[in-house]
Short mmCIF file of C-alpha atoms in Angstrom, two decimals:
data_model
loop_
_atom_site.label_atom_id
_atom_site.label_comp_id
_atom_site.label_asym_id
_atom_site.label_seq_id
_atom_site.Cartn_x
_atom_site.Cartn_y
_atom_site.Cartn_z
CA UNK K 1 51.42 33.84 160.70
CA UNK K 2 50.40 36.53 158.23
CA UNK K 3 53.15 39.06 157.53
CA UNK K 4 53.38 42.49 155.95
CA UNK K 5 56.79 43.77 154.86
CA UNK K 6 57.71 47.40 154.30
CA UNK K 7 60.84 48.31 152.31
CA UNK K 8 62.05 51.90 152.60
CA UNK K 9 65.27 51.82 150.56
CA UNK K 10 66.26 51.29 146.98
CA UNK K 11 68.38 48.37 145.79
CA UNK K 12 72.18 48.41 146.00
CA UNK K 13 72.46 51.69 147.91
CA UNK K 14 71.45 50.08 151.18
CA UNK K 15 71.29 46.51 152.44
CA UNK K 16 67.70 47.00 153.64
CA UNK K 17 66.21 45.55 150.48
CA UNK K 18 68.50 42.49 150.66
CA UNK K 19 67.44 41.93 154.25
CA UNK K 20 63.78 42.33 153.31
CA UNK K 21 64.16 39.83 150.46
CA UNK K 22 65.93 37.17 152.53
CA UNK K 23 63.45 37.62 155.37
CA UNK K 24 60.45 37.37 153.05
CA UNK K 25 61.87 34.31 151.33
CA UNK K 26 62.59 32.58 154.64
CA UNK K 27 59.06 33.34 155.86
CA UNK K 28 57.49 31.96 152.69
CA UNK K 29 59.67 28.85 152.77
CA UNK K 30 58.54 28.23 156.35
CA UNK K 31 54.95 28.28 155.15
CA UNK K 32 53.98 31.69 156.49
CA UNK K 33 51.73 33.97 154.48
CA UNK K 34 53.18 37.25 153.26
CA UNK K 35 50.15 39.42 152.70
CA UNK K 36 52.05 42.14 150.90
CA UNK K 37 55.47 43.69 150.39
CA UNK K 38 55.08 47.44 150.25
CA UNK K 39 57.84 49.57 148.76
CA UNK K 40 58.04 53.14 150.00
CA UNK K 41 60.47 56.07 149.75
CA UNK K 42 63.39 55.05 147.47
CA UNK K 43 62.18 51.49 147.95
CA UNK K 44 60.05 51.96 144.84
CA UNK K 45 63.29 51.69 142.82
CA UNK K 46 63.17 47.95 143.53
CA UNK K 47 60.45 47.80 140.90
CA UNK K 48 62.19 48.99 137.73
CA UNK K 49 62.70 46.36 135.06
CA UNK K 50 65.52 48.45 133.55
CA UNK K 51 68.01 47.45 136.24
CA UNK K 52 71.20 46.02 134.77
CA UNK K 53 73.66 45.03 137.50
CA UNK K 54 77.09 43.66 136.61
CA UNK K 55 77.06 39.92 135.95
CA UNK K 56 78.96 39.04 139.12
CA UNK K 57 76.43 40.85 141.31
CA UNK K 58 72.96 39.82 142.45
CA UNK K 59 69.99 41.04 140.44
CA UNK K 60 67.80 42.43 143.18
CA UNK K 61 64.81 43.27 140.98
CA UNK K 62 64.84 39.88 139.30
CA UNK K 63 65.05 38.19 142.69
CA UNK K 64 61.83 39.90 143.79
CA UNK K 65 60.12 39.01 140.53
CA UNK K 66 61.08 35.33 140.81
CA UNK K 67 59.94 35.18 144.42
CA UNK K 68 56.63 36.76 143.43
CA UNK K 69 56.19 34.28 140.59
CA UNK K 70 56.87 31.33 142.86
CA UNK K 71 54.64 32.40 145.75
CA UNK K 72 52.16 34.74 144.06
CA UNK K 73 53.51 37.56 146.20
CA UNK K 74 51.85 40.99 146.14
CA UNK K 75 54.59 43.55 145.42
CA UNK K 76 53.26 47.10 145.67
CA UNK K 77 55.04 50.36 144.90
CA UNK K 78 53.62 53.45 146.58
CA UNK K 79 52.15 55.66 143.86
CA UNK K 80 53.21 59.00 145.35
CA UNK K 81 56.76 57.78 145.94
CA UNK K 82 56.83 56.17 142.48
CA UNK K 83 55.69 59.34 140.73
CA UNK K 84 58.39 61.38 142.46
CA UNK K 85 61.06 58.89 141.45
CA UNK K 86 59.92 58.09 137.94
CA UNK K 87 58.54 54.57 138.32
CA UNK K 88 55.83 54.22 135.70
CA UNK K 89 53.31 51.55 134.71
CA UNK K 90 50.73 51.67 131.87
CA UNK K 91 48.12 53.45 133.94
CA UNK K 92 50.54 56.03 135.31
CA UNK K 93 51.98 56.64 131.83
CA UNK K 94 48.51 57.38 130.49
CA UNK K 95 47.39 59.52 133.41
CA UNK K 96 50.55 61.60 133.50
CA UNK K 97 51.38 61.70 129.80
CA UNK K 98 54.66 59.77 130.03
CA UNK K 99 56.22 58.25 126.91
CA UNK K 100 57.44 55.05 128.56
CA UNK K 101 56.91 52.56 131.34
CA UNK K 102 59.59 50.89 133.40
CA UNK K 103 57.79 48.79 136.00
CA UNK K 104 59.00 45.22 136.39
CA UNK K 105 56.56 42.29 136.01
CA UNK K 106 54.73 41.20 139.15
CA UNK K 107 55.01 44.69 140.66
CA UNK K 108 52.04 47.03 140.77
CA UNK K 109 51.64 50.68 141.69
CA UNK K 110 49.01 51.62 144.23
CA UNK K 111 48.21 54.01 147.04
CA UNK K 112 49.57 54.34 150.55
CA UNK K 113 46.32 52.88 151.80
CA UNK K 114 47.77 49.52 150.74
CA UNK K 115 50.43 49.87 153.41
CA UNK K 116 47.92 50.79 156.10
CA UNK K 117 45.62 47.96 155.02
CA UNK K 118 48.52 45.50 155.12
CA UNK K 119 49.40 46.63 158.64
CA UNK K 120 45.80 46.07 159.71
CA UNK K 121 45.41 42.70 158.00
CA UNK K 122 48.74 41.18 158.96
CA UNK K 123 49.70 39.72 162.31
CA UNK K 124 53.08 41.48 162.10
CA UNK K 125 54.49 44.40 160.13
CA UNK K 126 58.23 44.14 159.57
CA UNK K 127 60.02 47.28 158.39
CA UNK K 128 63.34 47.39 156.57
CA UNK K 129 64.96 50.76 155.99
CA UNK K 130 67.98 53.00 156.44
CA UNK P 1 53.80 41.37 176.27
CA UNK P 2 57.11 41.03 174.44
CA UNK P 3 58.41 42.79 171.38
CA UNK P 4 61.19 42.20 168.90
CA UNK P 5 63.36 45.26 168.29
CA UNK P 6 65.53 45.24 165.19
CA UNK P 7 68.62 47.44 164.99
CA UNK P 8 70.46 47.93 161.70
CA UNK P 9 72.89 50.72 162.64
CA UNK P 10 76.39 50.46 163.96
CA UNK P 11 76.35 51.80 167.54
CA UNK P 12 79.30 53.99 166.51
CA UNK P 13 77.24 55.72 163.82
CA UNK P 14 73.84 56.37 165.37
CA UNK P 15 72.07 55.86 168.69
CA UNK P 16 69.61 53.24 167.37
CA UNK P 17 70.95 50.43 169.57
CA UNK P 18 71.06 52.74 172.58
CA UNK P 19 67.46 53.80 171.92
CA UNK P 20 66.31 50.22 171.40
CA UNK P 21 67.81 49.25 174.74
CA UNK P 22 66.53 52.34 176.50
CA UNK P 23 62.96 51.98 175.29
CA UNK P 24 62.52 48.21 175.26
CA UNK P 25 60.97 46.50 178.23
CA UNK P 26 62.43 43.61 180.18
CA UNK P 27 61.61 40.36 178.42
CA UNK P 28 61.87 41.78 174.93
CA UNK P 29 64.31 40.69 172.25
CA UNK P 30 66.79 42.75 170.29
CA UNK P 31 68.00 41.52 166.90
CA UNK P 32 71.09 43.10 165.37
CA UNK P 33 71.12 43.07 161.56
CA UNK P 34 73.13 44.77 158.80
CA UNK P 35 75.60 47.25 160.35
CA UNK P 36 73.81 46.71 163.65
CA UNK P 37 75.86 43.53 164.15
CA UNK P 38 78.90 45.65 165.04
CA UNK P 39 77.08 46.15 168.34
CA UNK P 40 77.64 42.45 169.08
CA UNK P 41 81.42 42.83 169.28
CA UNK P 42 83.47 42.50 172.44
CA UNK P 43 85.89 45.19 173.50
CA UNK P 44 84.00 48.17 172.10
CA UNK P 45 82.62 51.25 173.84
CA UNK P 46 79.16 49.75 173.34
CA UNK P 47 79.95 46.46 175.09
CA UNK P 48 78.87 47.48 178.60
CA UNK P 49 75.57 48.81 177.27
CA UNK P 50 74.86 45.54 175.45
CA UNK P 51 75.88 43.46 178.47
CA UNK P 52 73.50 45.52 180.57
CA UNK P 53 70.68 44.73 178.18
CA UNK P 54 71.50 41.02 178.33
CA UNK P 55 70.51 41.06 182.00
CA UNK P 56 66.79 41.00 181.28
CA UNK P 57 66.54 40.96 177.49
CA UNK P 58 67.66 38.59 174.79
CA UNK P 59 70.07 39.84 172.17
CA UNK P 60 70.50 38.16 168.80
CA UNK P 61 72.67 38.90 165.78
CA UNK P 62 72.04 37.83 162.20
CA UNK P 63 74.69 35.28 161.31
CA UNK P 64 75.07 36.13 157.63
CA UNK P 65 75.67 39.80 158.47
CA UNK P 66 78.15 38.87 161.20
CA UNK P 67 80.07 36.66 158.80
CA UNK P 68 80.12 39.25 156.02
CA UNK P 69 81.65 41.74 158.44
CA UNK P 70 84.45 39.43 159.51
CA UNK P 71 83.31 39.24 163.11
CA UNK P 72 84.65 35.94 164.41
CA UNK P 73 82.77 33.85 166.96
CA UNK P 74 85.28 34.60 169.72
CA UNK P 75 84.71 38.35 169.24
CA UNK P 76 80.97 38.08 169.95
CA UNK P 77 79.79 39.15 173.40
CA UNK P 78 78.87 36.11 175.53
CA UNK P 79 75.13 35.60 175.68
CA UNK P 80 74.38 36.91 172.20
CA UNK P 81 72.82 34.24 170.05
CA UNK P 82 73.42 34.03 166.31
CA UNK P 83 70.37 33.36 164.13
CA UNK P 84 69.80 32.86 160.41
CA UNK P 85 66.84 34.31 158.47
CA UNK P 86 64.64 31.40 159.53
CA UNK P 87 65.53 32.29 163.10
CA UNK P 88 64.64 35.91 162.33
CA UNK P 89 61.20 34.73 161.13
CA UNK P 90 60.81 32.62 164.28
CA UNK P 91 61.61 35.65 166.45
CA UNK P 92 58.99 37.70 164.60
CA UNK P 93 56.45 34.97 165.26
CA UNK P 94 57.43 34.52 168.91
CA UNK P 95 56.97 38.22 169.72
CA UNK P 96 53.84 40.37 169.70
CA UNK P 97 55.21 42.91 167.25
CA UNK P 98 58.37 44.12 165.58
CA UNK P 99 59.81 47.55 166.02
CA UNK P 100 62.55 48.69 163.66
CA UNK P 101 65.12 51.11 165.05
CA UNK P 102 66.48 52.56 161.84
CA UNK S 1 41.27 40.41 166.97
CA UNK S 2 39.57 43.77 167.00
CA UNK S 3 39.24 45.75 163.80
CA UNK S 4 40.83 48.77 165.40
CA UNK S 5 44.54 48.56 166.00
CA UNK S 6 46.78 50.86 167.99
CA UNK S 7 49.13 52.42 165.47
CA UNK S 8 52.34 54.14 166.50
CA UNK S 9 54.35 56.19 164.05
CA UNK S 10 57.92 56.46 165.25
CA UNK S 11 59.66 59.65 164.09
CA UNK S 12 63.39 59.85 164.77
CA UNK S 13 64.57 61.97 161.86
CA UNK S 14 64.89 65.68 161.25
CA UNK S 15 62.79 67.27 158.49
CA UNK S 16 64.19 68.48 155.14
CA UNK S 17 67.59 66.74 155.20
CA UNK S 18 65.83 63.60 154.00
CA UNK S 19 62.30 62.94 152.77
CA UNK S 20 61.43 60.46 155.54
CA UNK S 21 59.60 62.96 157.76
CA UNK S 22 57.42 64.24 154.93
CA UNK S 23 56.63 60.86 153.40
CA UNK S 24 55.83 59.34 156.78
CA UNK S 25 53.45 62.22 157.42
CA UNK S 26 51.74 61.26 154.15
CA UNK S 27 51.10 57.78 155.56
CA UNK S 28 49.50 59.30 158.64
CA UNK S 29 47.20 61.43 156.48
CA UNK S 30 46.16 58.50 154.28
CA UNK S 31 45.87 56.22 157.30
CA UNK S 32 43.20 58.47 158.78
CA UNK S 33 40.67 56.93 156.39
CA UNK S 34 41.11 53.58 158.15
CA UNK S 35 39.90 54.80 161.56
CA UNK S 36 42.65 53.25 163.62
CA UNK S 37 43.82 54.48 167.00
CA UNK S 38 46.77 56.60 165.95
CA UNK S 39 49.62 58.10 167.96
CA UNK S 40 52.85 59.66 166.82
CA UNK S 41 56.01 59.73 168.84
CA UNK S 42 58.91 62.06 168.20
CA UNK S 43 62.35 61.31 169.55
CA UNK S 44 66.01 61.94 168.73
CA UNK S 45 66.20 64.36 165.77
CA UNK S 46 62.53 63.67 165.11
CA UNK S 47 61.66 66.35 167.68
CA UNK S 48 62.94 68.93 165.18
CA UNK S 49 59.91 68.10 163.01
CA UNK S 50 57.68 69.92 165.50
CA UNK S 51 59.74 73.09 165.98
CA UNK S 52 57.68 76.10 164.92
CA UNK S 53 58.84 78.88 162.64
CA UNK S 54 60.16 76.91 159.65
CA UNK S 55 60.71 79.15 156.61
CA UNK S 56 61.45 77.32 153.37
CA UNK S 57 61.01 80.37 151.14
CA UNK S 58 64.68 80.42 150.19
CA UNK S 59 65.33 76.69 150.07
CA UNK S 60 62.70 75.87 147.43
CA UNK S 61 61.44 72.93 149.43
CA UNK S 62 57.86 72.19 150.35
CA UNK S 63 57.09 73.54 153.80
CA UNK S 64 55.07 70.75 155.37
CA UNK S 65 55.02 72.21 158.86
CA UNK S 66 51.41 73.46 158.54
CA UNK S 67 50.33 69.86 157.92
CA UNK S 68 51.33 68.81 161.44
CA UNK S 69 48.88 71.35 162.85
CA UNK S 70 46.02 69.60 161.03
CA UNK S 71 46.80 66.12 162.37
CA UNK S 72 44.06 66.41 164.98
CA UNK S 73 41.60 66.50 162.08
CA UNK S 74 43.13 63.32 160.68
CA UNK S 75 42.29 61.10 163.61
CA UNK S 76 45.60 61.51 165.40
CA UNK S 77 44.91 61.54 169.12
CA UNK S 78 48.41 61.98 170.55
CA UNK S 79 51.71 63.50 169.50
CA UNK S 80 54.17 62.36 172.14
CA UNK S 81 57.59 63.94 172.40
CA UNK S 82 60.50 62.31 174.20
CA UNK S 83 61.53 64.79 176.90
CA UNK S 84 65.18 63.74 176.98
CA UNK S 85 65.49 64.27 173.21
CA UNK S 86 64.04 67.77 173.59
CA UNK S 87 66.39 68.65 176.42
CA UNK S 88 69.43 67.26 174.63
CA UNK S 89 68.70 69.68 171.80
CA UNK S 90 68.14 72.71 174.00
CA UNK S 91 64.43 72.75 173.27
CA UNK S 92 61.36 73.10 175.45
CA UNK S 93 57.69 72.68 174.66
CA UNK S 94 57.59 76.45 174.03
CA UNK S 95 59.57 75.82 170.85
CA UNK S 96 57.03 73.35 169.50
CA UNK S 97 53.88 73.86 167.49
CA UNK S 98 50.50 73.27 169.06
CA UNK S 99 48.04 70.82 167.58
CA UNK S 100 44.38 70.97 168.51
CA UNK S 101 42.03 68.01 168.56
CA UNK S 102 38.29 67.73 168.62
CA UNK S 103 35.91 64.79 168.61
CA UNK S 104 33.16 65.96 166.28
CA UNK S 105 30.66 63.49 167.72
CA UNK S 106 31.13 64.13 171.41
CA UNK S 107 32.43 67.71 170.95
CA UNK S 108 35.24 66.86 173.33
CA UNK S 109 38.08 69.29 172.69
CA UNK S 110 41.77 69.33 173.52
CA UNK S 111 43.71 72.54 172.83
CA UNK S 112 47.03 70.85 172.36
CA UNK S 113 47.76 67.16 171.88
CA UNK S 114 51.54 67.66 171.74
CA UNK S 115 52.74 66.08 174.97
CA UNK S 116 56.29 65.67 176.29
CA UNK S 117 56.72 62.32 178.01
CA UNK S 118 59.57 60.74 179.94
CA UNK S 119 61.48 57.61 178.96
CA UNK S 120 59.37 55.20 181.00
CA UNK S 121 56.22 56.53 179.41
CA UNK S 122 57.76 56.26 175.94
CA UNK S 123 58.67 52.64 176.57
CA UNK S 124 55.21 51.88 177.90
CA UNK S 125 53.44 53.64 175.02
CA UNK S 126 55.45 51.75 172.46
CA UNK S 127 54.91 48.44 174.22
CA UNK S 128 51.16 49.05 174.27
CA UNK S 129 50.89 49.81 170.56
CA UNK S 130 50.12 47.00 168.15
CA UNK S 131 51.82 48.25 165.01
CA UNK S 132 54.89 50.47 164.86
CA UNK S 133 55.72 52.25 161.63
CA UNK S 134 59.33 53.31 161.19
CA UNK S 135 60.63 55.43 158.36
#
């Protein structure tokens, strides 16, 4: 089965991103293909490398990165949502004249078309949100 | 044609569970996750509604979310099946599509 | 599997209080480029998204109401509204905007694709769709 996952909420504020992570991990471990994880709304905040949770808490961003490294997972932040919320990669920094980047490794910023394409390509779209 | 409906809201906070039950067809499955698992509890004002759904639909609750919320096995409505994330994935595969009631 | 899928956008939230309504509308607009069979359904507080007469001049928020009126030009064929949700909020179709639709190839025209439907129809429409987007 080919899956697409949509994450609508940021880390820590809402359990949605935890649920999305555990679901994605379970699907990958079962041998399913995850075509893409698309982060929308505050979900784009899952992709900042500047996250520093307390040591006794889970590191949600790092968890995504490690999962992506292990399974070559496509983690995409919506560009419009990212711009609104200050998630910046090299390209965005140059285009919008920003003095820094904060995107975590393995994440990339792209358009909403990536969500629509994922929904078309995948056998199932699974949405996690508030 | 069967769909999986996920519900992540407590039935005491929002009508997501009510809507999922109202708009799901017989034969579909409802999976309670996150705060949605409070809908699996016996003795609440939502119990009759959930029991009604169990007549022709399957209702599941995510075990890890049930455990985190201190809902003991004997407080779960009879007929509701607990699943782990692998079971969640299996439900997604077994149904035609997934509809999230946020 | 056919290349064209039946997309359903499920709208259950009021506009303005959160960004979900506006950002989900953005998906619909972008999605038009993919030529899918697109319907939107409005229920619960989502029906407030279609109420006409929004004035954001004093709230300093973007008024995205005019965008709904253009959805017919973005490949959206149906805007279904759950009747019970309307009634529960003291609304009728008179309170809602109208959205026109035209097929530029066949010149088929529909004056208003905003359509109140009852619960059975809602359930059927959702069951028939192949992808449901929730925001």
